[in-house]
Amino acid sequence: MLASRSFAIRGHTLLPIVQGGMGVGVSAHRLAGAVARAGAMGTIASIDLRHHHADLSEQSQRCRDKDELNRLNFIALDREIKAALAIAAGHGLVAVNVMKAVDAYPAYVRQACASGAQAIVMGAGLPLDLPELAEGYPGVALIPILSDARGVAVVLKKWARKGRLPDAIVIEHPRYAGGHLGAPDPAELTNARFDFAAVLPGIFKVFDEQGIARGQIPIIVGGGFNSHEKVLAALALGASAAQVGTPFAVTEEGDAHPNFKRVLLDAKPEDIVTFMSVAGLPARAVKTPWLANYLKRESRLQAVAKADPGRCAIGLHCLAQCGLRDGLRKAGQFCIDSQLVAALKGDVNKGLFFRGSESLPFGRAIRPVQDLIDYLLTGGKPAATAA
């Protein structure tokens, strides 16, 4: 029973459940705001949120100017943060996830801080410069996403020289998580060194070596959390909270199209595949028609990869390193933004539907955020889904 358990991030007392950031647009203001209102940490995925705003989408039609597209996305991010805070009404915490792999990540961090985000979460690369980017906003919590004790040690040493420690650390297990995974080599995804039972003692040893008290920096573990029992087990290992992604994506408040939720809910274990993203990282998604067709052609596309800025389908040049644009033969050869936006809008034939590997708590049912949080904390399910 965890209903009475809590932890703190920068003065915010929170339930031990964290909603992971899911883009493009899957976790925007409705989901993040609802999670925060329930007393937990909700997270907006910052990238390309203009697709949630008809006026911004209209302005971006036929536009291929990178600076203008970023400007519209910053406006959208500002709106989403303020809307989530309004829903939260002073409860929980509203965070913004910014991928280090995104070309304009410094500007996204600064915009999120200026718009009132209460925390910045950063992964997809070591966020060594996050303290400088958030300078001037001392009330904003800074939370790196890492995979092992070695990464934690590097971040702690680098940040300590800047006079800052993380306000929390997210540790993601690449064997179970959805979307981009924290092990660059696909062969490493199932390595036991990523298991929380191995990682957490290593992190606590790093804390001891650097004179950091246990509990001073909360450890949030993510990847595969779909039951009350798994959350209990993680906290018993010393974690402060569990990060949950896919089960939140399919809640009533999830910001994606109903078709998006249906794809994730209906996926069987054999439908969930791992492949190389254009970001040069392994990724996990549902094998929908587009992905199945792409994977058949992947080796041929990689064989003819070439560096050409004109291959950026939308002109946003969203990633600092893109397999399609930069001709990286070991990376994916498609426009990830276009495919993720198609999924957000419910286009089952064209979309890329990121998903974690595990089954969902309520089967094929779509339930409110509060039901999911209650189940993860207490083990109790609504009568309609208990079977």
XYZ file of C-alpha atoms in Angstrom:
387
model
C 0.000 0.000 0.000
C 1.696 3.186 -1.204
C -1.094 5.733 -0.959
C 0.672 7.454 1.942
C 4.206 7.302 0.470
C 5.659 10.516 -0.888
C 8.932 12.121 -1.934
C 9.994 15.702 -2.591
C 11.481 17.583 -5.529
C 12.496 21.205 -4.914
C 9.827 21.799 -2.282
C 7.056 19.878 -4.075
C 5.728 16.904 -2.103
C 4.736 14.230 -4.604
C 3.187 10.799 -4.837
C 5.802 8.189 -5.893
C 4.528 8.091 -9.486
C 6.076 10.081 -12.346
C 4.515 10.353 -15.801
C 7.201 10.102 -18.452
C 7.428 12.574 -21.328
C 6.105 11.170 -24.621
C 6.374 12.979 -27.938
C 5.460 14.173 -30.406
C 2.510 15.661 -28.494
C 1.411 12.462 -26.735
C 1.989 13.998 -23.296
C 0.921 17.623 -23.545
C -1.104 19.835 -21.212
C -4.129 17.584 -20.641
C -2.147 14.569 -19.500
C 0.595 16.396 -17.605
C -1.926 18.677 -15.917
C -4.155 15.790 -14.843
C -1.224 13.841 -13.384
C -0.005 16.884 -11.475
C -3.513 17.653 -10.196
C -3.604 14.124 -8.763
C -0.492 14.976 -6.734
C 2.162 13.346 -8.911
C 4.682 14.637 -11.455
C 3.276 15.210 -14.938
C 5.570 15.777 -17.906
C 5.050 17.658 -21.170
C 7.154 16.432 -24.106
C 8.450 19.722 -25.509
C 9.124 18.969 -29.167
C 6.869 20.130 -32.029
C 3.776 20.938 -29.994
C 2.415 23.268 -32.695
C 0.343 20.357 -34.009
C -1.956 20.762 -30.995
C -2.797 24.334 -32.026
C -4.802 24.937 -35.194
C -3.599 28.516 -35.664
C 0.068 27.548 -35.338
C -0.370 24.549 -37.615
C -1.969 26.787 -40.221
C 0.885 29.287 -39.986
C 3.417 26.496 -40.464
C 1.842 25.078 -43.605
C 4.190 25.353 -46.578
C 6.828 26.850 -44.250
C 10.299 25.284 -44.400
C 12.155 27.951 -42.469
C 13.742 26.342 -39.439
C 13.752 29.485 -37.304
C 10.082 30.210 -38.000
C 9.041 26.637 -37.232
C 10.959 26.758 -33.958
C 9.319 30.088 -33.104
C 5.873 28.552 -33.562
C 6.857 25.551 -31.462
C 8.068 27.819 -28.650
C 4.684 29.571 -28.667
C 2.987 26.176 -28.462
C 5.237 25.086 -25.594
C 4.426 28.269 -23.700
C 0.699 27.639 -24.130
C 0.952 23.996 -23.098
C 2.900 24.739 -19.918
C 0.485 27.441 -18.816
C -2.535 25.244 -19.589
C -1.057 22.321 -17.626
C -0.335 24.553 -14.646
C -3.927 25.802 -14.737
C -5.237 22.222 -14.657
C -2.825 21.270 -11.856
C -4.132 24.183 -9.771
C -1.134 24.195 -7.451
C -0.947 20.439 -6.975
C 1.880 18.082 -7.898
C 4.552 19.234 -10.317
C 4.523 20.109 -14.027
C 7.777 19.175 -15.767
C 8.975 19.554 -19.353
C 11.039 16.896 -21.093
C 13.688 18.204 -23.515
C 15.751 15.733 -25.549
C 19.466 16.541 -25.632
C 19.490 15.075 -29.156
C 17.265 17.891 -30.441
C 19.164 20.593 -32.304
C 17.450 23.517 -30.556
C 17.464 21.966 -27.060
C 19.049 25.031 -25.354
C 16.241 27.280 -26.599
C 13.597 24.732 -25.542
C 15.053 24.665 -22.018
C 15.074 28.446 -21.770
C 11.523 28.723 -23.130
C 10.250 26.100 -20.705
C 11.826 27.923 -17.763
C 10.479 31.297 -18.883
C 6.988 29.842 -19.332
C 6.820 28.568 -15.765
C 7.825 24.906 -15.992
C 8.553 23.588 -12.513
C 11.150 21.053 -13.680
C 13.246 20.241 -16.737
C 13.864 16.581 -17.506
C 16.584 15.814 -20.066
C 17.768 12.583 -21.674
C 18.874 11.245 -25.086
C 22.420 12.359 -24.305
C 24.329 13.454 -21.217
C 22.818 16.782 -20.071
C 26.081 18.225 -18.820
C 25.152 21.824 -19.688
C 21.646 21.831 -18.211
C 22.616 23.941 -15.143
C 23.919 26.763 -17.388
C 20.841 26.623 -19.616
C 18.520 27.017 -16.628
C 20.628 29.735 -15.016
C 18.449 32.530 -13.681
C 15.634 30.132 -12.729
C 16.747 28.743 -9.356
C 13.278 27.411 -8.559
C 13.206 25.066 -11.557
C 14.149 21.484 -10.699
C 16.747 19.875 -12.994
C 16.404 16.146 -13.619
C 18.726 14.145 -15.914
C 17.658 10.838 -17.481
C 20.420 8.214 -17.325
C 20.810 4.430 -17.529
C 23.564 3.448 -15.120
C 25.807 4.454 -12.223
C 28.632 5.468 -14.557
C 26.453 8.143 -16.180
C 25.309 9.313 -12.759
C 28.920 9.718 -11.589
C 29.821 11.792 -14.658
C 26.830 14.116 -14.280
C 27.357 14.595 -10.540
C 31.033 15.541 -10.977
C 30.359 17.933 -13.862
C 27.386 19.596 -12.172
C 29.183 19.886 -8.810
C 31.793 22.086 -10.485
C 28.941 24.396 -11.480
C 27.628 24.477 -7.911
C 24.547 22.394 -8.666
C 23.296 18.884 -7.986
C 20.368 17.186 -9.744
C 17.063 17.602 -7.942
C 16.243 14.015 -8.928
C 17.605 11.444 -11.376
C 15.579 9.233 -13.697
C 17.046 5.810 -14.461
C 15.419 4.158 -17.496
C 15.685 0.446 -18.234
C 16.156 0.025 -22.008
C 14.757 -3.509 -21.976
C 11.240 -2.298 -21.222
C 10.889 1.396 -22.071
C 9.176 2.778 -25.161
C 10.490 5.314 -27.665
C 14.216 6.040 -27.703
C 16.249 3.729 -25.495
C 19.302 4.519 -23.405
C 21.694 1.884 -24.789
C 23.251 2.935 -28.114
C 24.033 -0.681 -29.017
C 20.838 -2.755 -29.571
C 22.693 -5.848 -28.380
C 23.006 -4.208 -24.939
C 19.276 -3.678 -24.354
C 18.832 -6.873 -22.355
C 22.111 -6.638 -20.440
C 21.569 -7.403 -16.751
C 23.727 -4.415 -15.813
C 20.675 -2.216 -16.497
C 18.480 -4.099 -14.014
C 17.415 -1.846 -11.161
C 18.672 -4.384 -8.604
C 22.153 -3.860 -10.053
C 21.976 -0.159 -10.946
C 20.602 1.259 -7.698
C 23.330 -0.116 -5.381
C 25.902 1.261 -7.834
C 24.298 4.699 -7.699
C 24.151 4.675 -3.905
C 27.847 3.761 -3.849
C 28.551 6.795 -6.068
C 26.540 8.942 -3.631
C 28.600 7.638 -0.707
C 31.865 8.319 -2.544
C 30.815 11.886 -3.318
C 29.415 12.603 0.158
C 25.792 12.779 -0.951
C 23.314 11.597 1.675
C 20.837 8.855 0.811
C 17.537 10.454 -0.117
C 19.119 13.823 -0.902
C 18.681 13.148 -4.626
C 15.553 11.059 -5.320
C 16.034 8.222 -7.810
C 13.108 7.657 -10.166
C 13.185 4.360 -12.058
C 11.385 3.892 -15.373
C 10.677 1.072 -17.788
C 8.063 -1.679 -17.558
C 5.974 -0.381 -14.647
C 2.473 -1.701 -15.221
C 1.440 -2.943 -11.780
C 1.269 -2.034 -8.114
C 3.577 -4.938 -7.309
C 6.341 -3.679 -9.615
C 6.158 -0.213 -8.055
C 6.391 -1.757 -4.589
C 9.445 -3.779 -5.637
C 11.210 -0.703 -7.045
C 10.666 1.301 -3.885
C 11.909 -1.640 -1.816
C 15.194 -1.409 -3.750
C 15.590 2.217 -2.653
C 13.955 4.104 -5.503
C 11.850 7.124 -4.541
C 9.340 6.785 -7.392
C 8.457 4.878 -10.552
C 8.232 6.564 -13.951
C 5.346 5.324 -16.093
C 4.892 6.023 -19.800
C 2.684 3.840 -22.006
C -0.065 3.252 -19.390
C -0.485 7.040 -19.115
C -0.484 7.468 -22.901
C -3.687 5.428 -23.158
C -5.613 7.174 -20.376
C -8.652 9.329 -21.094
C -6.557 12.463 -20.625
C -3.739 11.305 -22.931
C -3.296 14.026 -25.557
C -3.029 11.761 -28.628
C -5.850 10.771 -31.003
C -8.099 7.842 -29.907
C -6.629 5.766 -32.765
C -3.186 6.211 -31.205
C -4.445 4.769 -27.937
C -6.159 1.906 -29.744
C -2.945 0.907 -31.514
C -1.063 0.750 -28.209
C -3.906 -1.052 -26.431
C -4.399 -3.673 -29.153
C -0.702 -4.472 -29.669
C 0.297 -8.063 -28.892
C 3.811 -8.882 -27.633
C 4.873 -9.989 -31.113
C 3.725 -6.631 -32.516
C 6.229 -4.655 -30.436
C 9.620 -4.332 -32.140
C 12.964 -2.623 -31.607
C 14.789 -0.896 -34.470
C 17.276 1.918 -35.092
C 15.882 5.449 -35.012
C 17.202 8.297 -37.120
C 18.621 9.693 -33.868
C 21.169 6.866 -33.853
C 19.531 5.177 -30.861
C 17.482 1.993 -30.669
C 13.750 2.640 -30.367
C 10.720 0.521 -29.478
C 7.354 0.819 -31.229
C 4.328 -1.082 -32.523
C 4.833 -2.779 -35.886
C 2.098 -0.921 -37.761
C 1.848 -0.881 -41.598
C 4.320 1.970 -42.041
C 6.932 0.462 -39.723
C 6.552 -3.020 -41.205
C 7.074 -1.614 -44.702
C 10.028 0.500 -43.594
C 11.785 -2.411 -41.886
C 11.532 -4.466 -45.096
C 13.361 -1.677 -46.945
C 15.692 -0.534 -44.160
C 18.893 -2.226 -45.344
C 18.406 -0.987 -48.917
C 17.765 2.573 -47.693
C 20.811 2.498 -45.429
C 22.981 1.258 -48.310
C 22.200 4.405 -50.336
C 22.235 6.871 -47.405
C 23.752 10.240 -48.255
C 24.254 13.546 -46.472
C 21.851 16.095 -47.928
C 20.079 18.859 -45.936
C 17.327 18.796 -48.550
C 16.270 15.337 -47.325
C 14.745 16.937 -44.204
C 11.087 16.435 -45.066
C 9.686 19.391 -43.123
C 12.625 21.777 -42.884
C 12.677 21.767 -39.083
C 16.016 19.927 -38.856
C 14.795 18.841 -35.439
C 17.680 16.539 -34.495
C 21.300 17.565 -34.036
C 22.175 14.272 -35.751
C 19.713 12.689 -38.193
C 20.331 9.455 -40.069
C 18.263 10.546 -43.069
C 19.629 14.086 -43.405
C 23.225 13.323 -42.463
C 23.606 10.048 -44.385
C 24.333 7.866 -41.323
C 24.093 4.300 -42.589
C 23.751 2.672 -39.171
C 20.820 4.938 -38.226
C 17.227 5.050 -39.414
C 16.374 6.467 -42.843
C 13.033 8.238 -42.393
C 11.645 11.532 -41.092
C 10.867 10.786 -37.470
C 8.914 14.003 -36.943
C 6.539 13.297 -39.833
C 5.925 9.741 -38.661
C 5.350 10.695 -35.017
C 2.975 13.506 -35.993
C 1.000 11.053 -38.130
C 0.671 8.788 -35.075
C -0.373 11.694 -32.843
C -3.168 12.472 -35.314
C -4.290 8.851 -35.433
C -3.079 7.863 -38.902
C -2.624 4.122 -38.369
C -1.195 3.513 -41.847
C 1.485 6.219 -41.766
C 2.302 6.745 -38.097
C 5.167 5.600 -35.879
C 3.640 4.472 -32.583
C 6.195 4.320 -29.766
C 5.268 1.884 -26.994
C 6.841 0.117 -24.035
C 7.200 -3.658 -24.068
C 4.896 -4.661 -21.207
C 1.158 -5.348 -20.985
C -1.186 -2.591 -19.867
C -2.783 -2.417 -16.392
C -6.392 -2.264 -17.575
C -6.100 -4.506 -20.598
C -7.776 -2.862 -23.602
C -9.765 -0.385 -21.471
C -9.180 3.390 -21.518
C -9.453 4.738 -17.978
C -8.882 8.135 -16.312
C -5.487 9.178 -14.964
C -6.789 8.971 -11.403
C -7.722 5.299 -11.826
C -4.230 4.478 -13.047
C -2.521 6.325 -10.208
C -4.830 4.735 -7.644
C -4.073 1.269 -9.020
C -0.302 1.796 -9.063
C -0.427 3.053 -5.464
C -2.935 0.617 -3.950
C -3.384 -2.341 -6.296
C -7.118 -1.689 -6.483
C -8.766 -1.671 -9.909
C -12.166 -0.270 -10.937
C -14.813 -2.992 -10.985
C -15.193 -2.801 -14.767
C -11.532 -3.699 -15.344
C -10.752 -5.888 -12.324
C -11.406 -9.073 -14.299
